[in-house]
Each structure stands twice: as C-alpha cells, then as structure tokens.
mmCIF file of C-alpha atoms in Angstrom:
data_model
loop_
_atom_site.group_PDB
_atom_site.id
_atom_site.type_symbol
_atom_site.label_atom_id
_atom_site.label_comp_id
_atom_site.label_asym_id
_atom_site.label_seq_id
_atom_site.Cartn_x
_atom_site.Cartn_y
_atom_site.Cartn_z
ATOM 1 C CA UNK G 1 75.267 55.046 125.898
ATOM 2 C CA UNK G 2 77.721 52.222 125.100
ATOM 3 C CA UNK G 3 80.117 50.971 127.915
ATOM 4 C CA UNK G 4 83.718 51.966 127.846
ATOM 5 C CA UNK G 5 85.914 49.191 126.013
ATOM 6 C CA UNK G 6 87.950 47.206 128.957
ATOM 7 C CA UNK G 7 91.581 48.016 128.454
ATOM 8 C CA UNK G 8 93.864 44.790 127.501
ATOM 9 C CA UNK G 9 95.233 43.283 130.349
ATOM 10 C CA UNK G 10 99.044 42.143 129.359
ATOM 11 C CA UNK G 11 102.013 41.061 131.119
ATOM 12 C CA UNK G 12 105.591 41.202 129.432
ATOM 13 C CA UNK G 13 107.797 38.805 128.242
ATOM 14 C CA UNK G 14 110.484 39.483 130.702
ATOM 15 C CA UNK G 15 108.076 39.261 133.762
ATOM 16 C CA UNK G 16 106.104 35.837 132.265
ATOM 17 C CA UNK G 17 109.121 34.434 132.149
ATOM 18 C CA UNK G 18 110.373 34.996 135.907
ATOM 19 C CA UNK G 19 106.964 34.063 137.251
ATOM 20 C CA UNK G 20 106.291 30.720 138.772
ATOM 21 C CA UNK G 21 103.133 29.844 137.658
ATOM 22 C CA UNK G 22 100.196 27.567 139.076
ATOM 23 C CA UNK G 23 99.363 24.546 136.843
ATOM 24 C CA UNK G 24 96.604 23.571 135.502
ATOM 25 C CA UNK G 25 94.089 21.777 138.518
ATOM 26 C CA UNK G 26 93.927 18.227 137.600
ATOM 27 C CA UNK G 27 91.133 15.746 138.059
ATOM 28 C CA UNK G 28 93.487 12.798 137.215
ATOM 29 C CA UNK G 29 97.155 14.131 137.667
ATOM 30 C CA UNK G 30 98.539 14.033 134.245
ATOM 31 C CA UNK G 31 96.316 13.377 132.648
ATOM 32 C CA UNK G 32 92.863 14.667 132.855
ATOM 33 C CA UNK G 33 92.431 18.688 134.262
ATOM 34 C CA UNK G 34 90.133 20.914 134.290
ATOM 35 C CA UNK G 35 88.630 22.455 130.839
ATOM 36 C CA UNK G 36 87.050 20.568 127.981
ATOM 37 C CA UNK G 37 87.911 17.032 126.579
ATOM 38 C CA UNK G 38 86.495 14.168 123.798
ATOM 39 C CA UNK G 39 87.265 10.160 124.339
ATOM 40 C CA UNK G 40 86.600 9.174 120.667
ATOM 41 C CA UNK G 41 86.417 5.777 119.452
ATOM 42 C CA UNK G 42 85.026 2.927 117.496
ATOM 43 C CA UNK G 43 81.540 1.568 118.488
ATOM 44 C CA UNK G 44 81.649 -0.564 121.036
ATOM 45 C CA UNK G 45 84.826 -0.417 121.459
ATOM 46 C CA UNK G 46 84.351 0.355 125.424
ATOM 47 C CA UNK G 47 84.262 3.346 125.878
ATOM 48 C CA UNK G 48 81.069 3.753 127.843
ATOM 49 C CA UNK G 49 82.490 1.241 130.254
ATOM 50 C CA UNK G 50 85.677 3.909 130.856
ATOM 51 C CA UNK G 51 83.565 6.513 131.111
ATOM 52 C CA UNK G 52 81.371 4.650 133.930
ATOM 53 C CA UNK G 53 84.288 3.155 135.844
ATOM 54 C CA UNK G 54 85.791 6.995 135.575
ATOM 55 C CA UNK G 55 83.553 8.739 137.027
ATOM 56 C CA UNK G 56 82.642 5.892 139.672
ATOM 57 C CA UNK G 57 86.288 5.875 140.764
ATOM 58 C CA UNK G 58 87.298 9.496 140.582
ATOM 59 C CA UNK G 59 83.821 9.736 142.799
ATOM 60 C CA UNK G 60 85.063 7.458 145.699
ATOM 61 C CA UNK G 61 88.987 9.206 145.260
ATOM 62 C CA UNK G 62 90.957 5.999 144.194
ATOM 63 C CA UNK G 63 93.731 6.342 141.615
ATOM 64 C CA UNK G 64 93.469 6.018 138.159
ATOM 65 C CA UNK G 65 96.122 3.710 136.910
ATOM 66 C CA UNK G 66 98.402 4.736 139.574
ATOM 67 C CA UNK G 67 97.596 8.411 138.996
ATOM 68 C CA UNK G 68 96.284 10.350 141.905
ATOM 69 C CA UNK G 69 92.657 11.651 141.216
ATOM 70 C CA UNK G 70 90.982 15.406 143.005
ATOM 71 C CA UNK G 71 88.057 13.557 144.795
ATOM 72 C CA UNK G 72 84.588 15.016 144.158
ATOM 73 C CA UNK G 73 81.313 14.533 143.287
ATOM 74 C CA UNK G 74 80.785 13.509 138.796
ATOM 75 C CA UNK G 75 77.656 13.842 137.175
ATOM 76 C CA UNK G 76 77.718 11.214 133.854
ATOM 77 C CA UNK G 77 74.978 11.778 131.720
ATOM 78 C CA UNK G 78 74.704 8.126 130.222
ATOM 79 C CA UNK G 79 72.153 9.059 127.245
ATOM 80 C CA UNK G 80 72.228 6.220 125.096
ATOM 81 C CA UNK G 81 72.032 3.853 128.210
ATOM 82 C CA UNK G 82 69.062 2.704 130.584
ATOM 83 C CA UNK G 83 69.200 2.793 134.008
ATOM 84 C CA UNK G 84 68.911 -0.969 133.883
ATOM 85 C CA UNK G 85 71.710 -1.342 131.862
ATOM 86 C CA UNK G 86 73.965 1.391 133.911
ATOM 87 C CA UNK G 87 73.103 -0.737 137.322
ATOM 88 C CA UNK G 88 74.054 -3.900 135.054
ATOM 89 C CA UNK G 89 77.525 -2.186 134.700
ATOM 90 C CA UNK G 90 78.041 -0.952 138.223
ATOM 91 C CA UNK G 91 77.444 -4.125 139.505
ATOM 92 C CA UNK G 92 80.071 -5.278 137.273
ATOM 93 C CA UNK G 93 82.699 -2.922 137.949
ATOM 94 C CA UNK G 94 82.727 -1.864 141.832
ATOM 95 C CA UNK G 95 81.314 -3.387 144.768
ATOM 96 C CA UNK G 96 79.889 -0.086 146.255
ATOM 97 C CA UNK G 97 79.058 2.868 144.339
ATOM 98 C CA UNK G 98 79.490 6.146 146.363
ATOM 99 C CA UNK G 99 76.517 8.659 146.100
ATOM 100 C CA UNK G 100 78.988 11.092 145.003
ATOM 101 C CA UNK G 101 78.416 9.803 141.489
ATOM 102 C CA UNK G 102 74.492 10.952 140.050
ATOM 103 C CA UNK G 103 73.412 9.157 136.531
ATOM 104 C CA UNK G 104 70.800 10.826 134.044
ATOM 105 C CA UNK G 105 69.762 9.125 131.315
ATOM 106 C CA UNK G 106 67.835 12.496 129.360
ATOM 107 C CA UNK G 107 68.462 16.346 128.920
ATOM 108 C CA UNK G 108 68.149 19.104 126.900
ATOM 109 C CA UNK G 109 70.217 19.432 123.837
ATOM 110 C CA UNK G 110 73.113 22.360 123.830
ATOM 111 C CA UNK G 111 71.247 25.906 123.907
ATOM 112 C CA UNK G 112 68.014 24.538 124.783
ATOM 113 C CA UNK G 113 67.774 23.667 128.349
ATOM 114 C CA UNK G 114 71.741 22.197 128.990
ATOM 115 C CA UNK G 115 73.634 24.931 130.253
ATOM 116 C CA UNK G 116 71.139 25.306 133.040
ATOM 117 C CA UNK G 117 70.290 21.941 133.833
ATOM 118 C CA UNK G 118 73.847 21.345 134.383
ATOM 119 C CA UNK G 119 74.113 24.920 136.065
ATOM 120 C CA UNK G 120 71.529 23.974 138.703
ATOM 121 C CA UNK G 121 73.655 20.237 139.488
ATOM 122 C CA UNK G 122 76.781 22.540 140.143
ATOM 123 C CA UNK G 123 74.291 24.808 142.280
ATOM 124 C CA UNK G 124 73.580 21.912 144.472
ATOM 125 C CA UNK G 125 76.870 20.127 144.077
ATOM 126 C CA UNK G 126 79.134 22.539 144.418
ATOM 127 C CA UNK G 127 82.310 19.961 145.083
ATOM 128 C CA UNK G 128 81.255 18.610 141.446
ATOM 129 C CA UNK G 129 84.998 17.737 139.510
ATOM 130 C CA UNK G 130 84.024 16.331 136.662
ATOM 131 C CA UNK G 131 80.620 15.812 134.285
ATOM 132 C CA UNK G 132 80.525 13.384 131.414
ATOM 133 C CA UNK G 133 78.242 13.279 128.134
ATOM 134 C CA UNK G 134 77.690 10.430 126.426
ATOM 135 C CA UNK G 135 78.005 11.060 123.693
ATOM 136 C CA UNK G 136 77.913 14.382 122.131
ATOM 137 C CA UNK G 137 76.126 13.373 119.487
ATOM 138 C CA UNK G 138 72.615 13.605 121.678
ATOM 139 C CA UNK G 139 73.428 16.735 123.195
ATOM 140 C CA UNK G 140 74.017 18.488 119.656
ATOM 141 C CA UNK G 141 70.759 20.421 118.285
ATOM 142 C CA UNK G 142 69.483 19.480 115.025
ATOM 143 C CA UNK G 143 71.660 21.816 111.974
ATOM 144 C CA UNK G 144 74.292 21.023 109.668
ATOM 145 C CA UNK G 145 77.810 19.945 111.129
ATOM 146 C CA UNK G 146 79.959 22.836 109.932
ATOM 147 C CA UNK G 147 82.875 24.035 111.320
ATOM 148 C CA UNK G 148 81.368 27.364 112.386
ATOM 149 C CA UNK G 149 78.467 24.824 114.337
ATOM 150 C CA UNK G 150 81.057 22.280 115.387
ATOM 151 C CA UNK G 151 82.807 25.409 117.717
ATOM 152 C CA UNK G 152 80.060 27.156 118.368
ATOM 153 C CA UNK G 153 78.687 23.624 120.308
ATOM 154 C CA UNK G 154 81.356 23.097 121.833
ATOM 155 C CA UNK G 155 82.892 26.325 123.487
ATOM 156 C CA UNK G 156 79.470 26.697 125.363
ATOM 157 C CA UNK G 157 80.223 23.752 127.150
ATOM 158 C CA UNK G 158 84.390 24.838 127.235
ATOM 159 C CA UNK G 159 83.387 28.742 128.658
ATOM 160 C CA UNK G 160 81.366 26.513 131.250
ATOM 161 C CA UNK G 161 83.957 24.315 132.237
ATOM 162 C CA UNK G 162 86.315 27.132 132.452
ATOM 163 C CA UNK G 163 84.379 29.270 134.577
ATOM 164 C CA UNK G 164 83.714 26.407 137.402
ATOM 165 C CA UNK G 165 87.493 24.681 137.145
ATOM 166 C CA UNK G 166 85.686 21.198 136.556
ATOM 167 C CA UNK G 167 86.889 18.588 133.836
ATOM 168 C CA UNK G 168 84.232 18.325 130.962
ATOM 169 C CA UNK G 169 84.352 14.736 128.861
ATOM 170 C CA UNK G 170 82.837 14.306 125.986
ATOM 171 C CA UNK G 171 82.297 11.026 124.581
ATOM 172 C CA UNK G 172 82.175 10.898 120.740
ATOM 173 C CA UNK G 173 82.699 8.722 117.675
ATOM 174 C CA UNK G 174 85.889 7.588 115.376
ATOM 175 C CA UNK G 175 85.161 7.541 111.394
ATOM 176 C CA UNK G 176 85.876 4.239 110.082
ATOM 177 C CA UNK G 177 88.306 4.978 107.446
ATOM 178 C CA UNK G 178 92.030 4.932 108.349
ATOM 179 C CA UNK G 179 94.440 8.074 108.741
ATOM 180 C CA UNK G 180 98.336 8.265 109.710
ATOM 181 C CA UNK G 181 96.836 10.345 112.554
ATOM 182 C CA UNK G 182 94.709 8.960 114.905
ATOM 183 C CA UNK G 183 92.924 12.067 115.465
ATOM 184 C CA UNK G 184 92.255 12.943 112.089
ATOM 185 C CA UNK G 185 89.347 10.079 112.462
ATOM 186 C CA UNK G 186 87.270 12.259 115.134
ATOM 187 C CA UNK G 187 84.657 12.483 113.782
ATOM 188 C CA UNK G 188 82.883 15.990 112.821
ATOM 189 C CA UNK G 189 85.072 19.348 111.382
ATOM 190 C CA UNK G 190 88.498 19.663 112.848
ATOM 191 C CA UNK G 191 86.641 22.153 115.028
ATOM 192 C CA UNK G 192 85.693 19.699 117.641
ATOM 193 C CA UNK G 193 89.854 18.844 118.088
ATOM 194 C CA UNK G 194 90.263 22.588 117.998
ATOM 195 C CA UNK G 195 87.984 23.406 120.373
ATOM 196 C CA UNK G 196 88.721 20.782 123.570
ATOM 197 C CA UNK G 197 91.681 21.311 125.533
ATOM 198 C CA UNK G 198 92.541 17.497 124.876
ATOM 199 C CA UNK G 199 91.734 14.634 122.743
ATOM 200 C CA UNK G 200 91.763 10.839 123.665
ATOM 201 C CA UNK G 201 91.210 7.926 121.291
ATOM 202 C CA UNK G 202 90.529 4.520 122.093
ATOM 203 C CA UNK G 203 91.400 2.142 119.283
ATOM 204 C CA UNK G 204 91.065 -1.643 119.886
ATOM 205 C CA UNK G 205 94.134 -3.559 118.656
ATOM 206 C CA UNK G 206 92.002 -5.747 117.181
ATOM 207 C CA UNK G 207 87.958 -6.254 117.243
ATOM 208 C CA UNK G 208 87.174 -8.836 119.718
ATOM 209 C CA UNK G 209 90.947 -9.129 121.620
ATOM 210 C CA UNK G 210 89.932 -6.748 124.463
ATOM 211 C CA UNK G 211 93.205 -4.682 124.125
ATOM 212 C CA UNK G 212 93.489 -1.181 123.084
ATOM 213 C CA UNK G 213 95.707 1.573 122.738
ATOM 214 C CA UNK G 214 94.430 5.105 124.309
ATOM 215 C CA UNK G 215 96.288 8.176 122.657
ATOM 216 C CA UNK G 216 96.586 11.302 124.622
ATOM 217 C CA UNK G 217 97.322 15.039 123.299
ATOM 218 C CA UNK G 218 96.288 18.118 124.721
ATOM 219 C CA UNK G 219 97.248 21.657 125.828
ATOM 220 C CA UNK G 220 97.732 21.078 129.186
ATOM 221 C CA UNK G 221 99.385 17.340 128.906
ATOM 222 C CA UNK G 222 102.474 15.283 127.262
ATOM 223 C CA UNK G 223 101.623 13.220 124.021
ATOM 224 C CA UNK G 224 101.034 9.960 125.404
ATOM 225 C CA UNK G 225 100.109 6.725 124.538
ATOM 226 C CA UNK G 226 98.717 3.900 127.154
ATOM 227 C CA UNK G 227 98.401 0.094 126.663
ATOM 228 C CA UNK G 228 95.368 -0.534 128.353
ATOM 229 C CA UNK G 229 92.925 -4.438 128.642
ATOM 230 C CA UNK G 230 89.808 -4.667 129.417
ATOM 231 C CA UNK G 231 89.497 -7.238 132.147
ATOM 232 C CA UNK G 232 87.000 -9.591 132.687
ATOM 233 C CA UNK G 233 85.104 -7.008 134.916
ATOM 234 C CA UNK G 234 85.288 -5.290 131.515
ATOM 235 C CA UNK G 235 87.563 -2.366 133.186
ATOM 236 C CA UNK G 236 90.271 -1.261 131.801
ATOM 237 C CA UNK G 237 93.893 -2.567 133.087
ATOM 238 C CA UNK G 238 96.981 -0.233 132.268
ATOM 239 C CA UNK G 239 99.722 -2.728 130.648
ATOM 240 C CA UNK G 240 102.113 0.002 129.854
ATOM 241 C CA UNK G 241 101.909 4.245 129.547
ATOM 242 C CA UNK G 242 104.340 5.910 127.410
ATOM 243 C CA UNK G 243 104.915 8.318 130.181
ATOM 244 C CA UNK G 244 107.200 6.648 132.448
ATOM 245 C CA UNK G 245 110.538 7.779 130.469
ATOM 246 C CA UNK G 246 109.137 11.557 130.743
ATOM 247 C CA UNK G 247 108.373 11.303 134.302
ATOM 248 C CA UNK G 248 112.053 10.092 134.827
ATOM 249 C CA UNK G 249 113.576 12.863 132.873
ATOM 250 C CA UNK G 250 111.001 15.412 135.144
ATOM 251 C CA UNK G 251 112.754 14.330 138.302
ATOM 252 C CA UNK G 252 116.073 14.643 137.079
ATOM 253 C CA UNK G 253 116.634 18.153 136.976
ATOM 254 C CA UNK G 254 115.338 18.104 140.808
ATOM 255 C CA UNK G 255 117.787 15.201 141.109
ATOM 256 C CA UNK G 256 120.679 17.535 139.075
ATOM 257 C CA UNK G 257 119.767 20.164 141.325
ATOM 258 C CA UNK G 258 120.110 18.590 145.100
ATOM 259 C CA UNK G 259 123.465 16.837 143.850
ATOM 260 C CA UNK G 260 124.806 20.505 143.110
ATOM 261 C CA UNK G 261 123.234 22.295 146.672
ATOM 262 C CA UNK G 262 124.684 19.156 148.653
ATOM 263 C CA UNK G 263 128.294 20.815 147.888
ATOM 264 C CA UNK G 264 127.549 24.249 148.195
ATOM 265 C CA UNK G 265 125.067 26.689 150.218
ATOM 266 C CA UNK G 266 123.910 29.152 147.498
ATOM 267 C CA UNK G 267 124.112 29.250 143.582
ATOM 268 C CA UNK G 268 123.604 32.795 141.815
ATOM 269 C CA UNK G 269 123.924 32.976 138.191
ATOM 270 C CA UNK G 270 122.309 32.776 134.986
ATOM 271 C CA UNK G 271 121.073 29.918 133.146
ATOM 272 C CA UNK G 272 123.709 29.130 130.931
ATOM 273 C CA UNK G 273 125.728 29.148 134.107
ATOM 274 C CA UNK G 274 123.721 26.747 135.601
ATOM 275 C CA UNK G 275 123.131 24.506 133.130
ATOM 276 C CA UNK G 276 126.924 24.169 132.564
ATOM 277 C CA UNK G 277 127.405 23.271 136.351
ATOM 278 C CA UNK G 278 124.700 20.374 136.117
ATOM 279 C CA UNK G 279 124.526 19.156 132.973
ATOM 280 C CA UNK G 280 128.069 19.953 131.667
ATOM 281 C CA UNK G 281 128.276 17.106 128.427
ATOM 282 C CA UNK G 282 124.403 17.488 127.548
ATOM 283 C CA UNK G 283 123.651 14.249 128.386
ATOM 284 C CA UNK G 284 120.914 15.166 130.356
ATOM 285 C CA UNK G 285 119.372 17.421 127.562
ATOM 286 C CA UNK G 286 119.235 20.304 130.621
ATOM 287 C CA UNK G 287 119.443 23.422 128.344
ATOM 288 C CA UNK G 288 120.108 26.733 129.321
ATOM 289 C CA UNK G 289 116.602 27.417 127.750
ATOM 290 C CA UNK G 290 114.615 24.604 129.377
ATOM 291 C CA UNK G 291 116.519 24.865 132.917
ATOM 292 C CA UNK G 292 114.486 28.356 134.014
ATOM 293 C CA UNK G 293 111.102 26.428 133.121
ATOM 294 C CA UNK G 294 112.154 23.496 134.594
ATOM 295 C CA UNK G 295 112.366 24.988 138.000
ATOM 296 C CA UNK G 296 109.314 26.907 137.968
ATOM 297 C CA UNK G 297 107.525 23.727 137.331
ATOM 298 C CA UNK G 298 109.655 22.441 140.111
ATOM 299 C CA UNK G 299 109.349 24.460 143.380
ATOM 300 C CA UNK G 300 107.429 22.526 145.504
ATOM 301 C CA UNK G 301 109.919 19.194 144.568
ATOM 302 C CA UNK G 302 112.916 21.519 145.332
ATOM 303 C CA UNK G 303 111.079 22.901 148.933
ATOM 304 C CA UNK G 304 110.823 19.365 149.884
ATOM 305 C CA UNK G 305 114.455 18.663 149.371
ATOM 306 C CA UNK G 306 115.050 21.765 151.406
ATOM 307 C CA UNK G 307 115.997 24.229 148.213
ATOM 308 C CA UNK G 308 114.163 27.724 147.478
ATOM 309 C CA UNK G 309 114.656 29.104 144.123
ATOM 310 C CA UNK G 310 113.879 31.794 142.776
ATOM 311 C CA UNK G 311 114.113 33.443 139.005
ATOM 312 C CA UNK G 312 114.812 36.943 138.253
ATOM 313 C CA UNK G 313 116.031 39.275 136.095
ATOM 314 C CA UNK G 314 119.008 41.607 137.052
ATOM 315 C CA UNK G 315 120.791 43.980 134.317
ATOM 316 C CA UNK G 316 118.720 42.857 132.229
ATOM 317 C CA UNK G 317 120.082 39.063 132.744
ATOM 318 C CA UNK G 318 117.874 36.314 133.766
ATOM 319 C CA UNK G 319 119.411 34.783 137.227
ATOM 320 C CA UNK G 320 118.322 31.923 138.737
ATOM 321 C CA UNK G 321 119.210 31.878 142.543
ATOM 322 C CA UNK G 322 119.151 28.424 144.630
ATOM 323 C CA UNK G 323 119.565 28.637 148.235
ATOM 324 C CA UNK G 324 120.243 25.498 150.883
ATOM 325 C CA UNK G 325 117.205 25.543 153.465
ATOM 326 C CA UNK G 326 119.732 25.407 156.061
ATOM 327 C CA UNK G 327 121.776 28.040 155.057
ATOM 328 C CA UNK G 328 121.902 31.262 156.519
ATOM 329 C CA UNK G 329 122.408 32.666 153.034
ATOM 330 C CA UNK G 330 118.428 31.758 152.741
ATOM 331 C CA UNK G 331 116.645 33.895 155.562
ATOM 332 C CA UNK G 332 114.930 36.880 153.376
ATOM 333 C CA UNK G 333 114.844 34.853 150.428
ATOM 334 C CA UNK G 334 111.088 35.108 150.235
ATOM 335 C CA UNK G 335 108.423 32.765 148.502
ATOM 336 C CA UNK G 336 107.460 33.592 145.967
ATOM 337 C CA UNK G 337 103.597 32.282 145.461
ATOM 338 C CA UNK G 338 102.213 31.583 141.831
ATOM 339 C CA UNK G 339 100.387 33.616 139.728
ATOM 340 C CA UNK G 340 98.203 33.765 137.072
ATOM 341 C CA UNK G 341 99.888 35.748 133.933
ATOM 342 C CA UNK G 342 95.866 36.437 132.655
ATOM 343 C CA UNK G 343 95.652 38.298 136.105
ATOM 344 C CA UNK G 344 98.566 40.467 135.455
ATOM 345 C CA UNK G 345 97.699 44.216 134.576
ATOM 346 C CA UNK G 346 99.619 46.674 133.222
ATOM 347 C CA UNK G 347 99.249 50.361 135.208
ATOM 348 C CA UNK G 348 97.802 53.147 133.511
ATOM 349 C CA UNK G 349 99.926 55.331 135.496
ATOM 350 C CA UNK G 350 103.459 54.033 135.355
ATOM 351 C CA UNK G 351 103.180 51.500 132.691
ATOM 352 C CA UNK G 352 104.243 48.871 135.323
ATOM 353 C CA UNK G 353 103.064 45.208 135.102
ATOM 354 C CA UNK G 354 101.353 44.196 137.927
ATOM 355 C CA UNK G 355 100.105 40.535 138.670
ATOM 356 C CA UNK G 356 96.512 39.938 140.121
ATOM 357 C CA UNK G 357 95.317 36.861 142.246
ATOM 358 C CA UNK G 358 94.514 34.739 139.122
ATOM 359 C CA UNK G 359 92.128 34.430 136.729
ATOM 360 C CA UNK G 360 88.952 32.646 136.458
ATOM 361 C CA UNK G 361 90.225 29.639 134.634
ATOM 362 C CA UNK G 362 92.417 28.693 137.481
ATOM 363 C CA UNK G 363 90.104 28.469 140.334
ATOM 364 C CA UNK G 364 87.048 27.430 141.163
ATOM 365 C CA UNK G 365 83.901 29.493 139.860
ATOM 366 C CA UNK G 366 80.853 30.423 141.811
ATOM 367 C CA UNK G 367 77.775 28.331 139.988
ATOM 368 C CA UNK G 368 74.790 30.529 138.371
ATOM 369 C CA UNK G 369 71.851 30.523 140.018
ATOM 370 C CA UNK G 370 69.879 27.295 138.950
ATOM 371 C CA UNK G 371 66.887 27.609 136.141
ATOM 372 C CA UNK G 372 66.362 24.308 135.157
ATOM 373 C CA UNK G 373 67.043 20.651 136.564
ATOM 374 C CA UNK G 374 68.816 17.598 135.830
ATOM 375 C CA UNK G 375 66.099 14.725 135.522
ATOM 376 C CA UNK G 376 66.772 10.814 135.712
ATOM 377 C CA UNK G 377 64.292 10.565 132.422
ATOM 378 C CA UNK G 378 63.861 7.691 129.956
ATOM 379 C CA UNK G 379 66.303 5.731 128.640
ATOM 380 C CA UNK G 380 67.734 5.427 125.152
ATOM 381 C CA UNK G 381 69.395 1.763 124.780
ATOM 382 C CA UNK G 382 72.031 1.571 123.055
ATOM 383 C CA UNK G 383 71.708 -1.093 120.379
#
C-alpha cells in the first residue's frame, strides 16, 4: 500500500512578514554560512593556499579578515596535494596547527563511497563546521558534464550540508576565456552556480603580482567584492572589502531608531509612519517597505540599546511597536523568539498558521550512522 502524500506545509504572507526570523548560521559572519559553496579560479592562482589557511584558522577560532568565525573542527580533503606538500604549507602559514583541523589526501568519488566516508567524520566529529574538497573535479564520477549531471553532483553534497548545518566548499576551476561576468567563467553547466548557495572567484590582477580580487554572491550574502594580497607567507591579506559602506548603512536604521526612543517612551504605528518620523527627506533610503525588514534583522542590536520591537498586524495594518526598556509602557511586551517559516503549518482544523521550532536547515542535524571511513591515502601532486 503506498504511504499517504504529506500535506504542504505553508505559512501566509501576512504572518512571514511579521515574523522575526533566525539567520542563516555562519561559519565566517558574512560571509561564509552554512549550505553549499565553490571558490573558482585560475590555476595556481592560490586558491589551495586559502583553502588551507581557511580551514586552519576557522579550526583554532581566529577571525577571518576581521570577521568573526563559529569555531569547530574542518575536515579539508586536499586531493591533488601530498601530505608532504600540505605540511610544506602549514609550516608556512601558522606556527601551530590545532588538531581540530584533519587532512585526507584520497576518497571515494560522489555516489561511490563519499557520502559515507564523510558521514562517518561527522559521526566522530560531531562539532565539525566546515569540510572542504579540493577540487571537485576528483570527487566527480566518470560521465558526461551535463546540466542534469552537473546538479545531480552537486545537491548530494548540498542535501548533506543542509541536513548537518555545516559550510560545504568546493574548490573548482575558472575557464580561460573572458566574460563581462565573472561567474559566467565557472567552469561546468550553469548548474554548478545554480546549485551552491554561493559562488566565490578568485581572479589575480595580474599573473605573477600576488594581488587578486575575490567576488562574492550568494543567497544568503551581499554582492561583494574584496581586495585581497598574498603575503609573503603566501596568505592572503584583505586590502579593502566592498562591504564596509553596507555595514554602515546596516547600523543606521539601529542608529535612526535609538535617536527617535531617546525622546519618547513608546512608538505605535505603521511603517509609513515610522519611516516618516526617522527618515523624513529620504536621505537615509529608510523606506516604508525596507523599515519592517530592517528591524527584524535588527532585534538583538535594538535589545542591546535597551529597545524591544515588535511587528504585527492589526486591522489588517502592519504596526510596528518600539518600546524604551525602561519604560513602564514595556512590561508585557513579550519576546518574541525566531522562527523558522519552513516549520510553520497550517491546521487542518481551523485553517490557522501555526509556526514549528524550525526546520532542519537551520540547526544542527544528527549525523547517520557511519559506513565507511575517511582515510589519509596517497597523494596526488599537483603539477
């Protein structure tokens, strides 16, 4: 007998909306969370030596470029390296590696052994954050590089990234001819950019100077571009990121907002309202549609300037309602604690939408029994 079809989970419009939402969990804040991602670029351009100096550093919990990291253990399968050459490079980059960081230098290809091997790791190191392959290329099995393949490879290792919250990175190639988009030279189908939850490509500025340009795009983060230099450690310096105008314009509206609560105890009123009270000229570019998203993303900035906010709907009106910590006008305003809008569930009895604990993409998964290990094997030297 077949199994019942599982009824569609949905929550409405009006509801998503209100709901303050958990981000994404980030292994480098900004810029690297958890799902699936590909570092493409030219050969030897340096990439290996980010990868290694990434997952040596997110390993012992030091910032990356003056972003804070989510310490754990990283597994970096180095398969086109020896283990010669990866001690080489340690010694070159850090002092002290932690033994938070495990190399292997051979596994299976994708649907012949992976999935398990890397299973089993997670089994035994269940604080892993973040695995790297490098490169994808010698995890792919042997068949022609369609788009139908291209996905298919690459949302085994997504659903698996997905289902334990760790950051996947996938190091990969750039095609040598030019394009007005950077990340039209990925090399493969457009599949592979379809399929990751971000793409990163490292283009030198010019062969042999040492300086590069890393461009960042991705579901979960800003477009971004970073000046980086290799150093004569050969890791990567940041000269400049992109991202330091954005993160100014982030802070204003929590700026915007504590100017407004330091003259009064309680705001009630809609958007438009709002947005008019703060950001009366525009200058600011705080909309009346970007002001309710703006502080959902900003609760816990607001708490720490001692302002609860909360946004509902009333008459069918959004309201947002801000409320001084000190004020009396705050008691009962409770917190409201995010939620996943996957987890919400509509009742079959009175059609009400109801929101659940959060789905499995947002926390941390329970690893699958192990079948196979993870082997330091032979090494493949890169030429």
């Amino acid at each position: 007998m077949n199994e019942p079809i599982p009824k569609l989970r949905t929550v409405d419009g009006a509801a998503l909306m209100s709901q303050p939402l958990r981000p994404p969990n980030f292994v480098v804040d900004t810029l690297l969370s958890q799902g699936l991602h590909i570092l493409a670029g030219s050969p030897k351009v340096g990439k290996s030596w980010l990868a290694l100096w990434l997952a040596v550093t997110v390993a012992k919990g030091e910032s990356i470029w003056g972003m804070p990291v989510r310490q754990g253990t990283t597994l970096y399968l180095c398969l086109e390296d020896s283990v010669l050459r990866i001690q080489n490079r340690l010694f070159e980059i850090t002092e002290d590696a932690p033994d938070s960081v495990h190399f292997c230098t051979d596994c299976a290809p994708i649907g012949q052994g992976l999935e398990e091997q890397v299973e089993h790791f997670l089994a035994q190191h269940p604080d892993t954050v973040l695995v790297i392959v490098d490169t994808l290329q010698m995890i792919r099995p042997v068949h022609g590089a369609t788009y139908a393949n291209d996905y298919r490879d690459l949302s085994v290792l997504k659903r698996m990234a997905d289902r334990h919250g760790i950051a996947v990175l996938l190091i990969h190639h750039l095609r040598k001819e030019k394009a007005a988009d950077v990340f039209c030279r990925i090399s493969g189908t457009t599949a592979i950019s379809g399929a990751v939850d971000s793409s990163f490509t490292l283009v030198e500025e010019r062969r042999g100077t040492a300086r590069a340009k890393l461009t960042c795009i991705g579901r979960d983060i800003e477009y971004r571009e970073l000046e980086l230099q290799r150093n004569g450690e050969n890791v990567w310096e940041l000269v400049s990121d992109s991202r330091e105008q954005l993160s100014l314009g982030e802070r204003r509206i929590v700026c915007l907002l504590s100017e407004l609560m330091g003259r009064q105890k309680t705001f009630i009123g809609t958007p438009t309202e709002l947005s008019k009270q703060i950001d009366p000229d525009g200058a600011a570019g705080i909309t009346p549609k970007k002001v309710s998203r703006m502080i959902l993303q900003s609760l816990d900035a607001l708490r720490e300037r001692g302002i609860t906010a909360v946004v509902r709907r009333s008459n069918g009106k959004r309201i947002v309602e801000l409320h001084r910590a000190e004020s009396a006008d705050a008691e009962g305003v409770p917190d409201i604690d995010p939620i996943d809008p996957a987890a919400a569930t509509l009742s079959a009895n009175n059609g009400e939408t109801g929101a659940g604990d959060g789905g499995p993409d947002r926390k941390m998964g329970s690893p699958a029994k192990p079948s196979a290990e993870v082997s330091l094997g032979k090494g493949r030297a890169m030429e």
